Amino acid sequence: MSLYKHLTIDERERIFLLFHQGHSIRGIAKMLERNPSTISRELKRNQENQIAEESFC
Protein backbone atom coordinates (compact mmCIF):
# COMPACT_ATOMS: atom_id res chain seq x y z
CA MET A 1 0.00 0.00 0.00
CA SER A 2 1.42 3.35 -1.06
CA LEU A 3 1.40 6.30 1.31
CA TYR A 4 2.34 8.74 -1.45
CA LYS A 5 -0.22 11.43 -2.20
CA HIS A 6 0.07 13.58 -5.32
CA LEU A 7 0.20 17.34 -5.04
CA THR A 8 -3.08 19.02 -5.90
CA ILE A 9 -3.27 21.90 -8.36
CA ASP A 10 -4.00 24.22 -5.43
CA GLU A 11 -0.87 23.02 -3.63
CA ARG A 12 1.22 23.50 -6.76
CA GLU A 13 -0.05 27.07 -7.14
CA ARG A 14 0.61 27.84 -3.47
CA ILE A 15 4.16 26.47 -3.75
CA PHE A 16 4.86 28.68 -6.75
CA LEU A 17 3.35 31.81 -5.16
CA LEU A 18 4.93 31.33 -1.74
CA PHE A 19 8.36 30.68 -3.26
CA HIS A 20 8.15 33.83 -5.39
CA GLN A 21 7.06 35.79 -2.31
CA GLY A 22 10.38 34.84 -0.73
CA HIS A 23 9.40 31.90 1.50
CA SER A 24 11.98 29.16 1.94
CA ILE A 25 11.46 25.60 0.75
CA ARG A 26 11.38 24.41 4.37
CA GLY A 27 8.89 27.12 5.29
CA ILE A 28 6.58 26.16 2.43
CA ALA A 29 6.89 22.50 3.37
CA LYS A 30 5.80 23.27 6.94
CA MET A 31 2.82 25.33 5.75
CA LEU A 32 1.64 22.57 3.42
CA GLU A 33 2.64 19.73 5.75
CA ARG A 34 4.82 18.20 3.05
CA ASN A 35 8.39 17.01 2.91
CA PRO A 36 10.87 19.72 1.83
CA SER A 37 12.17 17.40 -0.91
CA THR A 38 8.66 17.29 -2.41
CA ILE A 39 8.62 21.10 -2.59
CA SER A 40 12.12 21.20 -4.03
CA ARG A 41 11.29 18.66 -6.75
CA GLU A 42 8.14 20.56 -7.70
CA LEU A 43 10.01 23.85 -8.02
CA LYS A 44 12.75 22.18 -10.06
CA ARG A 45 10.16 20.56 -12.32
CA ASN A 46 8.48 23.93 -12.93
CA GLN A 47 11.78 25.65 -13.57
CA GLU A 48 12.73 23.04 -16.18
CA ASN A 49 9.33 23.44 -17.89
CA GLN A 50 9.72 27.24 -18.02
CA ILE A 51 13.16 26.93 -19.60
CA ALA A 52 11.82 24.52 -22.23
CA GLU A 53 8.88 26.82 -23.02
CA GLU A 54 11.14 29.86 -23.33
CA SER A 55 13.37 28.08 -25.85
CA PHE A 56 10.36 27.58 -28.14
CA CYS A 57 9.45 31.30 -28.17
mmCIF file of N, CA and C in Angstrom:
data_model
loop_
_atom_site.group_PDB
_atom_site.id
_atom_site.type_symbol
_atom_site.label_atom_id
_atom_site.label_comp_id
_atom_site.label_asym_id
_atom_site.label_seq_id
_atom_site.Cartn_x
_atom_site.Cartn_y
_atom_site.Cartn_z
ATOM 1 N N MET A 1 0.832 -1.175 0.000
ATOM 2 C CA MET A 1 0.000 0.000 0.000
ATOM 3 C C MET A 1 0.884 1.249 0.000
ATOM 4 N N SER A 2 0.623 2.146 -0.930
ATOM 5 C CA SER A 2 1.422 3.348 -1.065
ATOM 6 C C SER A 2 0.886 4.468 -0.179
ATOM 7 N N LEU A 3 1.786 5.163 0.482
ATOM 8 C CA LEU A 3 1.404 6.296 1.310
ATOM 9 C C LEU A 3 1.602 7.614 0.574
ATOM 10 N N TYR A 4 2.079 7.540 -0.667
ATOM 11 C CA TYR A 4 2.343 8.740 -1.452
ATOM 12 C C TYR A 4 1.038 9.375 -1.915
ATOM 13 N N LYS A 5 0.955 10.686 -1.767
ATOM 14 C CA LYS A 5 -0.216 11.434 -2.205
ATOM 15 C C LYS A 5 0.255 12.528 -3.153
ATOM 16 N N HIS A 6 -0.321 12.583 -4.330
ATOM 17 C CA HIS A 6 0.072 13.584 -5.321
ATOM 18 C C HIS A 6 -0.275 14.987 -4.837
ATOM 19 N N LEU A 7 0.513 15.954 -5.313
ATOM 20 C CA LEU A 7 0.195 17.343 -5.035
ATOM 21 C C LEU A 7 -1.049 17.737 -5.820
ATOM 22 N N THR A 8 -1.906 18.518 -5.194
ATOM 23 C CA THR A 8 -3.081 19.021 -5.904
ATOM 24 C C THR A 8 -2.683 20.261 -6.692
ATOM 25 N N ILE A 9 -3.526 20.676 -7.595
ATOM 26 C CA ILE A 9 -3.267 21.898 -8.361
ATOM 27 C C ILE A 9 -3.174 23.096 -7.416
ATOM 28 N N ASP A 10 -4.053 23.132 -6.411
ATOM 29 C CA ASP A 10 -4.002 24.223 -5.429
ATOM 30 C C ASP A 10 -2.672 24.259 -4.697
ATOM 31 N N GLU A 11 -2.162 23.086 -4.310
ATOM 32 C CA GLU A 11 -0.871 23.023 -3.626
ATOM 33 C C GLU A 11 0.254 23.490 -4.547
ATOM 34 N N ARG A 12 0.197 23.078 -5.800
ATOM 35 C CA ARG A 12 1.222 23.502 -6.761
ATOM 36 C C ARG A 12 1.224 25.017 -6.929
ATOM 37 N N GLU A 13 0.047 25.619 -7.006
ATOM 38 C CA GLU A 13 -0.054 27.071 -7.138
ATOM 39 C C GLU A 13 0.475 27.769 -5.891
ATOM 40 N N ARG A 14 0.140 27.245 -4.719
ATOM 41 C CA ARG A 14 0.613 27.837 -3.465
ATOM 42 C C ARG A 14 2.127 27.759 -3.369
ATOM 43 N N ILE A 15 2.697 26.625 -3.770
ATOM 44 C CA ILE A 15 4.160 26.465 -3.749
ATOM 45 C C ILE A 15 4.807 27.542 -4.610
ATOM 46 N N PHE A 16 4.315 27.705 -5.815
ATOM 47 C CA PHE A 16 4.865 28.684 -6.747
ATOM 48 C C PHE A 16 4.748 30.103 -6.181
ATOM 49 N N LEU A 17 3.560 30.458 -5.688
ATOM 50 C CA LEU A 17 3.346 31.809 -5.162
ATOM 51 C C LEU A 17 4.181 32.079 -3.913
ATOM 52 N N LEU A 18 4.176 31.140 -2.975
ATOM 53 C CA LEU A 18 4.934 31.331 -1.742
ATOM 54 C C LEU A 18 6.430 31.444 -2.010
ATOM 55 N N PHE A 19 6.935 30.629 -2.932
ATOM 56 C CA PHE A 19 8.361 30.677 -3.257
ATOM 57 C C PHE A 19 8.724 32.032 -3.865
ATOM 58 N N HIS A 20 7.868 32.538 -4.749
ATOM 59 C CA HIS A 20 8.152 33.826 -5.390
ATOM 60 C C HIS A 20 7.890 35.003 -4.461
ATOM 61 N N GLN A 21 7.226 34.759 -3.338
ATOM 62 C CA GLN A 21 7.060 35.788 -2.308
ATOM 63 C C GLN A 21 8.239 35.788 -1.344
ATOM 64 N N GLY A 22 9.166 34.850 -1.526
ATOM 65 C CA GLY A 22 10.379 34.838 -0.727
ATOM 66 C C GLY A 22 10.420 33.804 0.390
ATOM 67 N N HIS A 23 9.405 32.947 0.473
ATOM 68 C CA HIS A 23 9.404 31.904 1.500
ATOM 69 C C HIS A 23 10.415 30.816 1.140
ATOM 70 N N SER A 24 11.011 30.231 2.161
ATOM 71 C CA SER A 24 11.983 29.162 1.944
ATOM 72 C C SER A 24 11.268 27.852 1.620
ATOM 73 N N ILE A 25 12.006 26.921 1.065
ATOM 74 C CA ILE A 25 11.456 25.603 0.754
ATOM 75 C C ILE A 25 10.979 24.925 2.034
ATOM 76 N N ARG A 26 11.778 25.022 3.092
ATOM 77 C CA ARG A 26 11.378 24.412 4.371
ATOM 78 C C ARG A 26 10.135 25.086 4.947
ATOM 79 N N GLY A 27 10.054 26.393 4.808
ATOM 80 C CA GLY A 27 8.887 27.119 5.295
ATOM 81 C C GLY A 27 7.621 26.713 4.556
ATOM 82 N N ILE A 28 7.722 26.590 3.244
ATOM 83 C CA ILE A 28 6.583 26.162 2.427
ATOM 84 C C ILE A 28 6.179 24.750 2.814
ATOM 85 N N ALA A 29 7.166 23.891 3.001
ATOM 86 C CA ALA A 29 6.893 22.502 3.374
ATOM 87 C C ALA A 29 6.117 22.431 4.693
ATOM 88 N N LYS A 30 6.505 23.250 5.660
ATOM 89 C CA LYS A 30 5.796 23.265 6.945
ATOM 90 C C LYS A 30 4.358 23.741 6.768
ATOM 91 N N MET A 31 4.172 24.797 5.962
ATOM 92 C CA MET A 31 2.825 25.333 5.746
ATOM 93 C C MET A 31 1.899 24.303 5.103
ATOM 94 N N LEU A 32 2.454 23.537 4.158
ATOM 95 C CA LEU A 32 1.640 22.567 3.416
ATOM 96 C C LEU A 32 1.685 21.170 4.018
ATOM 97 N N GLU A 33 2.465 21.031 5.109
ATOM 98 C CA GLU A 33 2.645 19.730 5.752
ATOM 99 C C GLU A 33 3.131 18.675 4.761
ATOM 100 N N ARG A 34 4.175 19.060 4.042
ATOM 101 C CA ARG A 34 4.820 18.196 3.049
ATOM 102 C C ARG A 34 6.302 18.125 3.343
ATOM 103 N N ASN A 35 6.959 17.150 2.763
ATOM 104 C CA ASN A 35 8.393 17.008 2.914
ATOM 105 C C ASN A 35 9.092 18.087 2.076
ATOM 106 N N PRO A 36 10.157 18.707 2.608
ATOM 107 C CA PRO A 36 10.875 19.717 1.830
ATOM 108 C C PRO A 36 11.364 19.212 0.472
ATOM 109 N N SER A 37 11.700 17.928 0.383
ATOM 110 C CA SER A 37 12.170 17.400 -0.907
ATOM 111 C C SER A 37 11.046 17.401 -1.943
ATOM 112 N N THR A 38 9.808 17.237 -1.500
ATOM 113 C CA THR A 38 8.657 17.292 -2.410
ATOM 114 C C THR A 38 8.535 18.694 -3.003
ATOM 115 N N ILE A 39 8.701 19.702 -2.144
ATOM 116 C CA ILE A 39 8.615 21.098 -2.590
ATOM 117 C C ILE A 39 9.765 21.404 -3.546
ATOM 118 N N SER A 40 10.953 20.963 -3.190
ATOM 119 C CA SER A 40 12.123 21.200 -4.027
ATOM 120 C C SER A 40 11.956 20.574 -5.416
ATOM 121 N N ARG A 41 11.498 19.337 -5.457
ATOM 122 C CA ARG A 41 11.288 18.656 -6.750
ATOM 123 C C ARG A 41 10.249 19.382 -7.594
ATOM 124 N N GLU A 42 9.180 19.854 -6.959
ATOM 125 C CA GLU A 42 8.135 20.562 -7.701
ATOM 126 C C GLU A 42 8.671 21.864 -8.287
ATOM 127 N N LEU A 43 9.434 22.605 -7.509
ATOM 128 C CA LEU A 43 10.013 23.846 -8.020
ATOM 129 C C LEU A 43 10.991 23.574 -9.149
ATOM 130 N N LYS A 44 11.794 22.538 -9.006
ATOM 131 C CA LYS A 44 12.749 22.178 -10.058
ATOM 132 C C LYS A 44 12.007 21.775 -11.333
ATOM 133 N N ARG A 45 10.960 21.004 -11.182
ATOM 134 C CA ARG A 45 10.161 20.564 -12.322
ATOM 135 C C ARG A 45 9.573 21.764 -13.054
ATOM 136 N N ASN A 46 9.046 22.734 -12.313
ATOM 137 C CA ASN A 46 8.476 23.933 -12.933
ATOM 138 C C ASN A 46 9.539 24.764 -13.615
ATOM 139 N N GLN A 47 10.697 24.875 -12.991
ATOM 140 C CA GLN A 47 11.784 25.646 -13.568
ATOM 141 C C GLN A 47 12.225 25.030 -14.896
ATOM 142 N N GLU A 48 12.326 23.716 -14.949
ATOM 143 C CA GLU A 48 12.726 23.039 -16.182
ATOM 144 C C GLU A 48 11.678 23.240 -17.274
ATOM 145 N N ASN A 49 10.395 23.220 -16.912
ATOM 146 C CA ASN A 49 9.329 23.437 -17.891
ATOM 147 C C ASN A 49 9.365 24.855 -18.432
ATOM 148 N N GLN A 50 9.648 25.853 -17.575
ATOM 149 C CA GLN A 50 9.724 27.236 -18.022
ATOM 150 C C GLN A 50 10.875 27.432 -18.985
ATOM 151 N N ILE A 51 12.005 26.819 -18.716
ATOM 152 C CA ILE A 51 13.162 26.933 -19.602
ATOM 153 C C ILE A 51 12.844 26.325 -20.967
ATOM 154 N N ALA A 52 12.186 25.171 -20.971
ATOM 155 C CA ALA A 52 11.824 24.521 -22.226
ATOM 156 C C ALA A 52 10.839 25.378 -23.013
ATOM 157 N N GLU A 53 9.866 25.983 -22.343
ATOM 158 C CA GLU A 53 8.878 26.820 -23.019
ATOM 159 C C GLU A 53 9.529 28.061 -23.594
ATOM 160 N N GLU A 54 10.466 28.655 -22.864
ATOM 161 C CA GLU A 54 11.142 29.862 -23.333
ATOM 162 C C GLU A 54 11.985 29.589 -24.563
ATOM 163 N N SER A 55 12.533 28.402 -24.688
ATOM 164 C CA SER A 55 13.372 28.078 -25.846
ATOM 165 C C SER A 55 12.546 27.935 -27.117
ATOM 166 N N PHE A 56 11.232 27.691 -26.981
ATOM 167 C CA PHE A 56 10.365 27.585 -28.140
ATOM 168 C C PHE A 56 9.849 28.925 -28.619
ATOM 169 N N CYS A 57 9.973 29.962 -27.805
ATOM 170 C CA CYS A 57 9.453 31.298 -28.172
ATOM 171 C C CYS A 57 10.387 32.036 -29.069
#
